[in-house]
Amino acid sequence: MEDLHRFDVVIIGSGLGGSAAARNLAKRGLSILVLERGDFVRQERENWEVEEVVARRRYDAGETWFDADGKPFNPRAYYNVGGATKFFGGATLRFRESDFAERPLGGGSTVAWPFGYAELAPWYDQAEALLEVHGALGEDPSEPPRSPYPFAPLEHESRIAELAEALRAQGLHPIHLPVAIDQGDKGRCVKGSPCDGFPCKVRAKGDAENRILRPLLLKKPPLVTLWTNSRARRLETDASGRRIVAVEVEKGGEKLRVEGGHFVLAAGAVNSAALLLASDNARKPEGLANSSGLVGRNFMCHNNTVVLALSPFRKNPTSFQKTMAIHDFYAAVPGGRPALGAIQLRGKIRPAMLRAKQNPLLRRFPRAIAERSVDFWVMTEDLADPDNRVVLDGEGRIHLRHRPTNREAHEALLRRLGAALRRAGLPLVILDRRGIDALQHQCGTLRFGSDPRTSVLDPWCRAHDLDNLHVIDASFLPSSAAVNPSLTILAQALRASERLADELA
Ligand SMILES: Cc1cc2nc3c(=O)[nH]c(=O)nc-3n(C[C@H](O)[C@H](O)[C@H](O)COP(=O)(O)OP(=O)(O)OC[C@H]3O[C@@H](n4cnc5c(N)ncnc54)[C@H](O)[C@@H]3O)c2cc1C
C-alpha cells in the first residue's frame, strides 16, 4: 500500500451525520473527502416497485449479522449515498424536553444528556429547514417549546381525517405528524407512490443525499470529494495513540491508504462501533477510543410494533398515509402510569409486505387485509443496557447482542391503542411485533457525556481518547427516547460539526 491521498478532513459515511458534517466543514474551504461504502441509489422504475424493493430486497446490502444466540440474520442495512435516509419514512420529530433528563422507566432509568433541550433547539430549527419539515405548531401535548415549522402540515386524506375525528371524540389529541416530504400545491411528491421504506424517484423526500450532500456535489467545482464503493476498513493511529493518521480503504477491490488531519466517523451506530473495534492495535487491544470499555455497548433500537386496524366491511383508499401521530401516552402521568411511547401512522401497507410474515392471518389474506387496514408504527423507548452491544468475532463479523428492555410499557401502549381503535370503528386489530430485524432506529453504541469513564464521546462528539476523531451519527445518543431519531441526529451533527469547523478554520 502506498500513500496516495491526503485531505484536511476524511468523513467515513455519507448518511445523515456524515452529510451534515460535510456541509458545515465544506463552508470553511477545507478539503473534504467523504468515503461511502455503497453507491448512489439510481433513480429508476424499480424505486417504486413493491415486489422489487420488499420481496426481492433490491436495495439492502443483504449482509449477515449474528444475534445474541449466534443465529444469522439480515439486518437490512442500506449502504448507499445518503445512508438509511434514502429509505426513511420522513417522520422528523424533536425529542421531548423530558427525554434529555434521567427518569425512572421500565424497572431502570433513562440516561441524562450532558445538556438540555434548550441547547439543541436552534439546531433543530436548522435541521427542520434543511430537510424541509412540514408540521403544525401547538397540536401536540408532548411538544417542547419551539418556533413554527418551516412548511405547513401535510393534509390528512379523508379516511384519516375521519379517524382523527373519532379519536378526538374520545378525548385524544391526534396531531399532524411532522414529515420531511415535499407535498402540497407545488410539491414534487407523487401521491400514491410508495415512500416509507422506498427511495424517492422524484427527490421529494428530505433525505441526506437530496437535501444536504447533493447541493455540495453540484457546485462547480464540487465542495467535497465523494468516493463511492469505498469502504473504510481500519483506522491507524500515530505512536502516541492520541491521533488518527490514516484510514485504510477498500475501493472497488483495491486497497488504499488515505491520510487526514481530522477524521469524522459517520458510518451509523453499529458500523461506527465496529470500525473502532476493528482498528485495535498492540497498544489498544480493546479497540480505539475505548478506555471506558463502552465502545459498542448500550446499543438501542426501540420496541417496535406494526399495528394493522381494520373493519372487514370497509376499504382504506388512502394513498399517502403517514400524516398522523398520537402522543397522548408519551409522557408519564405523575402518580399514575409510566411513559408509554409514540404512535404514528406508517406508509400504507401493501400485500407484498405481508406475504412473508409469521402471523398466519397476514400470510393467508395479504390483499384483503392490506386493502382495508389503517397501519400504525408503535414505538417505545429502549433503555441503555451495557450488555446490549456490538462485538466482532475472529473473522471481523458483526454480532449484535440485544435483549429488549421496557417491554411492559410497550404492551400497555398497544393495549391503549387497540382499545381506542376499536372504539373508533376498527374492530380487528392485528399486531406485527418487530424484533432484531427492525434496526431502523439503531443508536447509542458510542454514547456521549462529560465523564470519560462513563462515555466514549464528549458533548461535542469528539472521542475522549483521541484528539482528531469525531463520531457524528446515531452512535452518540445516550438514550433512545420514543420518537424517530433522524432529526435529533441531524441537529446534534450540525451542532458538533459547526464547532469543529470553527476549530479547524
Ligand atoms: C426503512 C427505514 C425507515 C426509517 N424511517 C425513519 C423515519 O421516518 N424517521 C426517522 O427519524 N428515522 C427513520 N429511519 C432512521 C434514520 O434513517 C436513521 O436514524 C438515520 O439515517 C441514521 O443516520 P446515521 O448518520 O447514523 O447513519 P446512516 O444515515 O445510515 O449513514 C451511515 C452511512 O455510512 C456508510 N458506511 C457504513 N460503514 C461504512 C464504512 N466502513 N466505510 C464507508 N462508509 C460506511 C453507510 O453506507 C451509510 O451511507 C428509518 C430508517 C430506515 C432504514
Coordinates of C-alpha atoms and ligand atoms in Angstrom, one line a residue, residues 12-18 35-38 76 78-85 87-92 196-197 230-233 266-269 271 275 322 344 440-442 472-475 484-487 489, ligand 1:
I12 CA -16.5 8.0 6.8
G13 CA -20.1 7.5 5.7
S14 CA -22.4 9.7 3.6
G15 CA -25.6 9.2 5.6
L16 CA -27.3 11.8 7.7
G17 CA -24.5 12.6 10.2
G18 CA -21.7 12.4 7.5
L35 CA -15.9 7.8 1.9
E36 CA -19.1 5.9 1.1
R37 CA -19.1 2.1 1.2
G38 CA -22.0 1.9 -1.2
R76 CA -31.4 -4.8 6.2
Y78 CA -28.6 0.3 3.5
Y79 CA -25.1 1.1 2.2
N80 CA -25.5 3.9 -0.3
V81 CA -25.1 7.6 -0.7
G82 CA -27.5 9.2 1.8
G83 CA -27.4 6.2 4.1
A84 CA -30.7 4.9 5.7
T85 CA -32.4 8.2 5.0
F87 CA -35.4 4.7 2.6
F88 CA -36.7 6.5 5.6
G89 CA -40.3 7.5 6.1
G90 CA -39.5 11.1 6.7
A91 CA -41.1 11.4 10.2
T92 CA -39.0 14.2 11.7
D196 CA -41.8 4.7 3.7
G197 CA -39.1 2.1 3.1
S230 CA -15.1 2.8 -0.8
R231 CA -15.2 1.0 2.5
A232 CA -13.2 2.2 5.5
R233 CA -11.6 -1.0 6.9
A266 CA -20.3 8.6 10.5
A267 CA -20.9 5.0 9.5
G268 CA -24.1 4.5 11.6
A269 CA -24.4 3.2 15.1
N271 CA -20.8 0.2 11.8
L275 CA -14.8 0.1 12.8
K322 CA -48.1 8.9 7.0
Q344 CA -47.9 7.2 14.3
Q440 CA -34.1 1.3 11.6
H441 CA -33.6 3.3 14.8
Q442 CA -30.3 1.9 15.9
I472 CA -21.1 12.2 14.1
D473 CA -24.0 9.8 13.6
A474 CA -26.6 8.0 15.7
S475 CA -24.0 6.4 18.0
N484 CA -37.9 8.7 15.5
P485 CA -34.2 9.7 15.8
S486 CA -33.3 11.4 12.5
L487 CA -34.0 15.0 13.4
I489 CA -29.1 13.0 14.9
Ligands
LIG1 C1 -36.7 1.9 6.3 C2 -36.3 3.0 7.2 C3 -37.3 3.9 7.6 C4 -36.9 4.9 8.5 N1 -37.8 5.9 8.9 C5 -37.5 6.9 9.7 C6 -38.4 8.0 9.9 O1 -39.5 8.0 9.4 N2 -38.0 8.9 10.8 C7 -36.7 8.9 11.4 O2 -36.4 9.8 12.1 N3 -35.8 7.9 11.1 C8 -36.2 6.9 10.3 N4 -35.3 6.0 10.0 C9 -34.0 6.0 10.6 C10 -33.0 7.1 10.0 O3 -32.9 6.9 8.6 C11 -31.6 6.9 10.7 O4 -31.8 7.1 12.1 C12 -30.5 7.8 10.2 O5 -30.4 7.7 8.8 C13 -29.2 7.4 10.9 O6 -28.2 8.3 10.5 P1 -26.7 7.9 10.6 O7 -25.9 9.1 10.2 O8 -26.4 7.4 12.0 O9 -26.5 6.6 9.7 P2 -26.8 6.5 8.1 O10 -27.7 7.6 7.6 O11 -27.3 5.1 7.9 O12 -25.4 6.6 7.4 C14 -24.3 5.7 7.6 C15 -23.6 5.7 6.3 O13 -22.3 5.1 6.5 C16 -22.0 4.2 5.4 N5 -21.0 3.3 5.9 C17 -21.2 2.3 6.8 N6 -20.0 1.7 7.1 C18 -19.0 2.3 6.3 C19 -17.6 2.0 6.1 N7 -17.0 1.1 6.8 N8 -17.0 2.8 5.2 C20 -17.7 3.8 4.5 N9 -19.0 4.0 4.6 C21 -19.7 3.3 5.5 C22 -23.3 3.6 5.0 O14 -23.3 3.1 3.7 C23 -24.2 4.8 5.2 O15 -24.3 5.6 4.0 C24 -35.6 5.0 9.1 C25 -34.6 4.0 8.6 C26 -35.0 3.1 7.7 C27 -33.9 2.1 7.3

